[in-house]
Amino acid sequence: MTDNNALLQQFGVSEREIDQAIGLVKIPEVDDADLYFEHSISDSVSMEEGIVKKASKHISQGVGVRATAGEKTGYAYTDEITLDQMRIAAKTAKYIARSPGDGTAVATSARTPVARSLYPVNTPATEIATKEKVDLLQKIDAIARGYDPRIKNVMASFATENKMVMVASSEGWVVGDVQPLSRLQVTCIAEDGGVRQMGSFGGGGRSEFSFFFEETRFEHYAKEAARQSIVALNAVPAPAGTMDVVLGPGWPGILLHEAIGHGLEADFNRKKTSTFTDRIGQKVASPLCTVVDDGTIPWRRGSLNMDDEGTPTGRTVLIEDGILRGYITDRLNARLMGIPLTGNGRRESFMSMPMPRMTNTFMLAGESDPEDIIRSVKHGLYAVSFGGGQVDITNGMFVFSASEAYLIEDGKVTTPVKDATLIGNGPEVLTRVSMVGNDLRLDEGIGTCGKDGQSVPVGVGLPTIKVDGMTVGGTDQA
Amino acid sequence: MNTIDQNLAEDILKKAKTYGATDGDVVFAEGDTASVRVRQSAIETLSKAREKRLGLRVFVGKRSAVSSTSDLSSDALDRFIQDTCTLAKAVVEDPDSGLPDADAMAQDLPDLGLHDDSECTMDDHIDQVTRCEAMIFPFDDRITNSEGAEFNSGKGRSLYANSRGFFGEYNSSSYSLSVSPIASENGKMQRDSWYTVHRRFAELETPEAVGNEAARRAIRRLGAQKVKTQSAPIIFDPEAAGSLLGILSGAVSGSALYRDASYLKDKLGEKIAPDWMTIYDDGRIPGGLGSRPYDGEGLPTRRNTVVDKGVLTSYLLDTYSARKLKLTSTGNASRGIGSGPSVGSTNFYAVAGTHTPEEIIQSVTQGFYVTDMMGFGVNMVTGDFSRGAVGMWIENGELTYAVDEVTIAGNLRDMFLNIEMLGNDLVFRGSVSCPTMKISEMMIAGE
């Protein structure tokens, strides 16, 4: 965690001003109020056609003022961090309490920092010279093109952000964090005999720039993107209909994010709009399935020392041996539902209100050998890489789209198939998980989750699993 | 400094030249937004903000960089300009980069009626959402819950100036109201929603009409079931058809084309739709949600005929993609504050057909009427399409039971060629608009 004095200095406010601003909004009718200060520097460079032709840099700073009273939330923000502007924002925020009065100043003090530092970065990647990033992208171009002469274009980008945040609460504490985040992404276009295809790969985390050179990660990203685009050149139409599906380890964990995770966010369950409402303690998955949300894994894209309300993140068991155990919460919903705070109150920026959001969501490893899992399937689909997914939390219907998948015929992985959407129902799909591999893997660090217009970085993970009967949305009727 | 005017914009561009820039452009936007959400008759959230943001792009010869900030104090601004120039010098030369020619810049900037001067107070916001949500529960006993109704408003000013002498600014506004009722029956819940969005407050649909339509749509989804895997005719309601047309607008975008990332590459002059179908992108529809007097590079917007009687006649291009493709810009540069120009459609729509939606449904013996789609299963490079879909099953020309948890799949190239009928029900509800659309056959995956 971070020295509060350094943060106060960064934001150009004094403790006294914070106490006064909190006092303006924490009137008796308000249950909970906070100020969220944020300063972020982000930059990116991108390359296509062998030229690193774009570079950009963005600076953003502001404060969000929030008051909650019962189920109501008032919110206002400003990009000028002055007491005057905070006063105007506070007036809007407490409009919900329908009371014109001001409260008295609340004395805040630095909260005891959480005894951990999940991403102790010495030099944020935002401070690395642009030239080094340009060189990296050019190396990637050469590696990807060298993989196969059919690679016709390579697009790569490196984006990084360094965010300083500070939360001051009406409970009288102030706490802050510095949150680095980087991502390297490679996309290849391959062409052969009039067929054109695309492959993408990337990774990152809350890490230093050197992360991408360790274990030759950048080379791996370039080769994987190239390999996927070449494999896709020979893809046949995907099958249509219900069949057994084997999901590979890592990024296919997006299944859990869509099928289970969103439906267990506390806001939907408090409002009883989720298909998982009132189902704690019930069986929602096969006994082989244990699913957790864990914001405390060092360096991960979805991890945080504290959430955006100042609550330390944690590890929440969502499903244990097939039984639904818990929801993920923010302050508002934990208070209204009388359930524990899990440290999942997140927001995109100072311009948005916090909501319950996932961090890193994954299934624990099982006991099966991944090869045995594939061998057990007579006719099915083996899906190893995915694009995005989406869920309707009310009826439980979710989709996610396979970007690299193969047919399984008589226990063997055979022909690659074209992109196909897989569709299922959240509370039901995991009941049909019949095998769980011993090869849990977390994704490479590329996930971004959207909810109510707000994007936040997340992680997912999965061991190889077998789902008995899932609808595959191809064009080829078997 | 709290805002940017013409003088300051020009000063910024001059300053950039002292740091080595050979050209540059400035975008600035500022505005006020407000939002109220009500749920089960009580206010759930209320928010309000004023924001401003400055974006700068500089060219140092054939190198360029973009940056943005909200800190307009003069010291910070000076450092910002200098940093942007330094950044530009660190990238590689791109022979096709650069501003458009001075003589191509927009000369007349028409008033397109994008701004509403009327006052819309917080209490007006609350009145709208409350009236709207109040309609859904009396509509049917099976409407048992709500995700709430939300009203958003925004008013702002945007400015664009470049070192080739262009300066333009205009005000715009937008108002939107939406509501998401939840219906339940036999222990199963279904949610749907409806909305209205307009640049003028007075031209929104009434909150009562929005509430009723949302409730009707939610009730219609009850009892949904899967259907068997099969190939069948598909009818897309105007919302779903608009989503398909939006994909086409991406496929004709110069940004995708010069990267070889569109299935419509090298298809100019070819037939891509039935010979009675015409598609326009029109940046100058008065009051249009996608309208703008000039594009993100200062070029005049206009009406482009993208598909003329089934033939692909124009791509949508900004200056950069036009140079790459050896064509000329179509005035479709879209410009965010924090990024350089990229291609964006304006008001993209298919000209209405002659059939009523009822006639289109009656033309189908067994088929799927799609009202909503889910997921991102579109490969723009190959045109392969596979998305989750919900809607109603058609039997003997009539809508029967609700369908969900199925996918529909095909290739966009075939799908657009196989459009069999278009409805006469074109309504401009957003920046992409399409009437009811029938495609002769697609694969449905279900049981």
XYZ file of N, CA and C in Angstrom, chain B residues 148-249:
306
model
N -35.286 -1.290 -13.287
C -35.356 0.150 -13.159
C -35.476 0.874 -14.483
N -35.796 2.148 -14.361
C -35.865 3.033 -15.523
C -34.791 4.091 -15.337
N -34.169 4.479 -16.453
C -33.073 5.432 -16.350
C -33.246 6.548 -17.366
N -32.982 7.768 -16.927
C -33.009 8.914 -17.832
C -31.633 9.556 -17.817
N -31.089 9.751 -19.000
C -29.779 10.397 -19.120
C -29.890 11.626 -19.988
N -29.182 12.664 -19.609
C -29.136 13.831 -20.473
C -27.703 14.322 -20.577
N -27.387 14.899 -21.697
C -26.057 15.471 -21.871
C -26.117 16.663 -22.801
N -25.388 17.691 -22.457
C -25.296 18.866 -23.319
C -23.842 19.253 -23.385
N -23.387 19.569 -24.567
C -21.969 19.914 -24.623
C -21.592 20.698 -25.856
N -20.337 21.063 -25.882
C -19.783 21.817 -26.997
C -18.548 21.065 -27.457
N -18.355 20.965 -28.764
C -17.118 20.373 -29.227
C -16.474 21.290 -30.255
N -15.186 21.236 -30.282
C -14.402 22.166 -31.102
C -13.325 21.377 -31.814
N -13.034 21.774 -33.047
C -11.935 21.149 -33.778
C -11.178 22.224 -34.560
N -9.872 22.206 -34.445
C -9.051 23.167 -35.201
C -7.823 22.437 -35.713
N -7.374 22.774 -36.913
C -6.109 22.194 -37.375
C -5.215 23.252 -38.013
N -3.966 22.866 -38.210
C -2.966 23.827 -38.692
C -3.091 24.081 -40.190
N -4.085 23.470 -40.847
C -4.333 23.815 -42.256
C -5.453 24.852 -42.363
N -5.744 25.487 -41.235
C -6.660 26.622 -41.274
C -8.114 26.332 -40.947
N -8.431 25.098 -40.623
C -9.837 24.824 -40.305
C -10.121 25.105 -38.831
N -11.267 25.749 -38.595
C -11.788 25.852 -37.236
C -13.301 25.633 -37.271
N -13.795 24.770 -36.412
C -15.241 24.580 -36.318
C -15.629 24.264 -34.890
N -16.838 24.643 -34.528
C -17.353 24.223 -33.225
C -18.866 24.144 -33.303
N -19.450 23.286 -32.498
C -20.904 23.201 -32.450
C -21.354 22.635 -31.113
N -22.593 22.930 -30.797
C -23.201 22.411 -29.578
C -24.068 21.218 -29.934
N -24.159 20.291 -29.005
C -25.069 19.176 -29.235
C -25.648 18.719 -27.904
N -26.734 18.001 -28.006
C -27.378 17.506 -26.797
C -27.942 16.129 -27.077
N -28.203 15.379 -26.030
C -28.942 14.132 -26.210
C -29.686 13.778 -24.928
N -30.822 13.130 -25.133
C -31.670 12.717 -24.018
C -32.059 11.269 -24.275
N -32.031 10.453 -23.238
C -32.489 9.086 -23.441
C -33.218 8.574 -22.220
N -34.180 7.730 -22.490
C -34.988 7.122 -21.430
C -35.091 5.642 -21.745
N -34.850 4.788 -20.736
C -34.986 3.355 -20.961
C -35.549 2.691 -19.720
N -36.126 1.524 -19.895
C -36.667 0.783 -18.756
C -36.539 -0.712 -19.028
N -36.230 -1.490 -17.979
C -36.048 -2.943 -18.120
C -36.945 -3.690 -17.146
N -38.140 -4.101 -17.588
C -39.030 -4.868 -16.713
C -38.620 -6.346 -16.677
N -38.968 -6.999 -15.591
C -38.727 -8.437 -15.475
C -40.073 -9.131 -15.310
N -40.323 -10.108 -16.176
C -41.559 -10.879 -16.117
C -41.226 -12.246 -15.562
N -42.149 -12.837 -14.806
C -41.869 -14.205 -14.367
C -43.120 -15.060 -14.405
N -42.882 -16.338 -14.628
C -43.959 -17.318 -14.728
C -43.346 -18.689 -14.472
N -44.003 -19.493 -13.683
C -43.512 -20.850 -13.368
C -42.063 -20.835 -12.881
N -41.734 -19.847 -12.071
C -40.403 -19.796 -11.465
C -39.291 -19.360 -12.403
N -39.638 -18.968 -13.642
C -38.600 -18.519 -14.566
C -38.763 -17.033 -14.862
N -37.641 -16.326 -14.855
C -37.694 -14.884 -15.114
C -37.188 -14.573 -16.525
N -37.751 -13.545 -17.101
C -37.295 -13.027 -18.384
C -37.272 -11.507 -18.308
N -36.237 -10.932 -18.887
C -36.106 -9.482 -18.867
C -36.046 -8.966 -20.300
N -36.624 -7.832 -20.532
C -36.418 -7.161 -21.810
C -36.393 -5.671 -21.507
N -36.247 -4.850 -22.532
C -36.187 -3.420 -22.252
C -36.647 -2.653 -23.470
N -36.916 -1.384 -23.277
C -37.216 -0.503 -24.399
C -36.661 0.870 -24.075
N -36.522 1.687 -25.109
C -35.839 2.962 -24.898
C -36.304 3.968 -25.927
N -35.994 5.199 -25.652
C -36.142 6.268 -26.649
C -34.939 7.182 -26.473
N -34.407 7.651 -27.604
C -33.254 8.550 -27.517
C -33.393 9.609 -28.594
N -33.109 10.849 -28.246
C -33.278 11.937 -29.190
C -32.386 13.106 -28.801
N -32.128 13.964 -29.794
C -31.350 15.165 -29.477
C -32.211 16.250 -28.826
N -33.525 16.158 -29.004
C -34.419 17.142 -28.389
C -35.331 16.457 -27.378
N -35.381 17.054 -26.207
C -36.167 16.505 -25.113
C -37.621 16.294 -25.524
N -38.176 17.309 -26.204
C -39.596 17.277 -26.531
C -39.938 16.188 -27.548
N -38.925 15.683 -28.235
C -39.217 14.687 -29.275
C -39.037 13.243 -28.814
N -38.702 13.059 -27.552
C -38.664 11.698 -27.015
C -40.060 11.098 -27.069
N -40.120 9.769 -27.205
C -41.415 9.108 -27.024
C -41.859 9.360 -25.584
N -43.137 9.269 -25.328
C -43.600 9.534 -23.968
C -43.108 8.427 -23.037
N -42.896 8.751 -21.769
C -42.471 7.721 -20.810
C -43.481 6.573 -20.764
N -44.764 6.891 -20.960
C -45.810 5.868 -20.906
C -45.649 4.888 -22.076
N -45.373 5.423 -23.264
C -45.217 4.552 -24.434
C -44.000 3.643 -24.271
N -42.922 4.197 -23.731
C -41.701 3.403 -23.540
C -41.959 2.290 -22.519
N -42.635 2.627 -21.431
C -42.936 1.643 -20.389
C -43.809 0.512 -20.921
N -44.832 0.861 -21.684
C -45.732 -0.158 -22.234
C -45.019 -1.092 -23.197
N -44.211 -0.522 -24.072
C -43.514 -1.356 -25.051
C -42.534 -2.299 -24.348
N -41.838 -1.786 -23.326
C -40.882 -2.634 -22.593
C -41.617 -3.796 -21.932
N -42.764 -3.512 -21.325
C -43.531 -4.564 -20.650
C -44.015 -5.593 -21.665
N -44.483 -5.110 -22.816
C -44.955 -6.024 -23.854
C -43.828 -6.963 -24.296
N -42.641 -6.397 -24.453
C -41.508 -7.206 -24.897
C -41.090 -8.227 -23.841
N -41.149 -7.843 -22.560
C -40.753 -8.778 -21.490
C -41.763 -9.929 -21.381
N -43.044 -9.619 -21.434
C -44.089 -10.647 -21.343
C -43.973 -11.640 -22.501
N -43.675 -11.096 -23.688
C -43.559 -11.913 -24.885
C -42.483 -12.998 -24.753
N -41.499 -12.772 -23.858
C -40.391 -13.728 -23.737
C -40.686 -14.878 -22.787
N -41.789 -14.791 -22.057
C -42.094 -15.845 -21.075
C -42.317 -17.184 -21.775
N -41.953 -18.245 -21.067
C -42.172 -19.590 -21.589
C -41.227 -19.970 -22.708
N -40.095 -19.254 -22.813
C -39.183 -19.497 -23.932
C -38.621 -20.911 -23.890
N -38.459 -21.503 -25.051
C -37.880 -22.829 -25.153
C -36.879 -22.884 -26.299
N -36.056 -23.923 -26.247
C -35.116 -24.174 -27.343
C -35.874 -24.785 -28.503
N -35.342 -24.647 -29.693
C -35.919 -25.379 -30.823
C -34.870 -26.369 -31.332
N -35.287 -27.246 -32.197
C -34.373 -28.246 -32.759
C -33.363 -27.567 -33.688
N -32.187 -28.163 -33.777
C -31.174 -27.687 -34.719
C -31.707 -27.859 -36.143
N -31.710 -26.785 -36.897
C -32.292 -26.843 -38.248
C -31.920 -25.593 -39.045
N -32.103 -25.688 -40.338
C -31.914 -24.543 -41.199
C -33.301 -23.966 -41.483
N -33.455 -22.639 -41.371
C -34.796 -22.061 -41.531
C -34.698 -20.583 -41.907
N -35.795 -20.004 -42.430
C -35.821 -18.556 -42.675
C -35.759 -17.788 -41.350
N -35.087 -16.650 -41.366
C -34.964 -15.835 -40.158
C -35.493 -14.432 -40.469
N -36.351 -13.940 -39.579
C -36.791 -12.545 -39.681
C -36.198 -11.789 -38.493
N -35.542 -10.676 -38.789
C -34.963 -9.851 -37.727
C -35.877 -8.658 -37.498
N -36.263 -8.426 -36.254
C -37.052 -7.215 -35.989
C -36.138 -6.005 -36.191
N -36.663 -4.777 -36.236
C -35.805 -3.631 -36.585
C -34.591 -3.473 -35.661
N -34.716 -3.817 -34.380
C -33.583 -3.709 -33.468
C -32.490 -4.697 -33.852
N -32.872 -5.949 -34.066
C -31.894 -6.982 -34.421
C -31.333 -6.724 -35.821
N -32.189 -6.266 -36.744
C -31.737 -5.961 -38.105
C -30.723 -4.815 -38.061
N -30.951 -3.843 -37.187
C -30.020 -2.725 -37.030
C -28.660 -3.222 -36.556
N -28.669 -4.226 -35.689
C -27.427 -4.791 -35.199
C -26.644 -5.441 -36.352
N -27.356 -6.143 -37.244
C -26.706 -6.743 -38.417
C -26.133 -5.680 -39.353
N -26.938 -4.630 -39.564
C -26.500 -3.559 -40.451
C -25.270 -2.852 -39.875
N -25.225 -2.767 -38.544
C -24.067 -2.172 -37.868
C -22.788 -2.950 -38.166
N -22.922 -4.274 -38.266
C -21.759 -5.100 -38.602
C -21.285 -4.765 -40.026
N -22.253 -4.577 -40.929
C -21.900 -4.203 -42.305
C -21.162 -2.861 -42.323
N -21.612 -1.923 -41.478
C -20.949 -0.614 -41.449
C -19.491 -0.759 -41.025
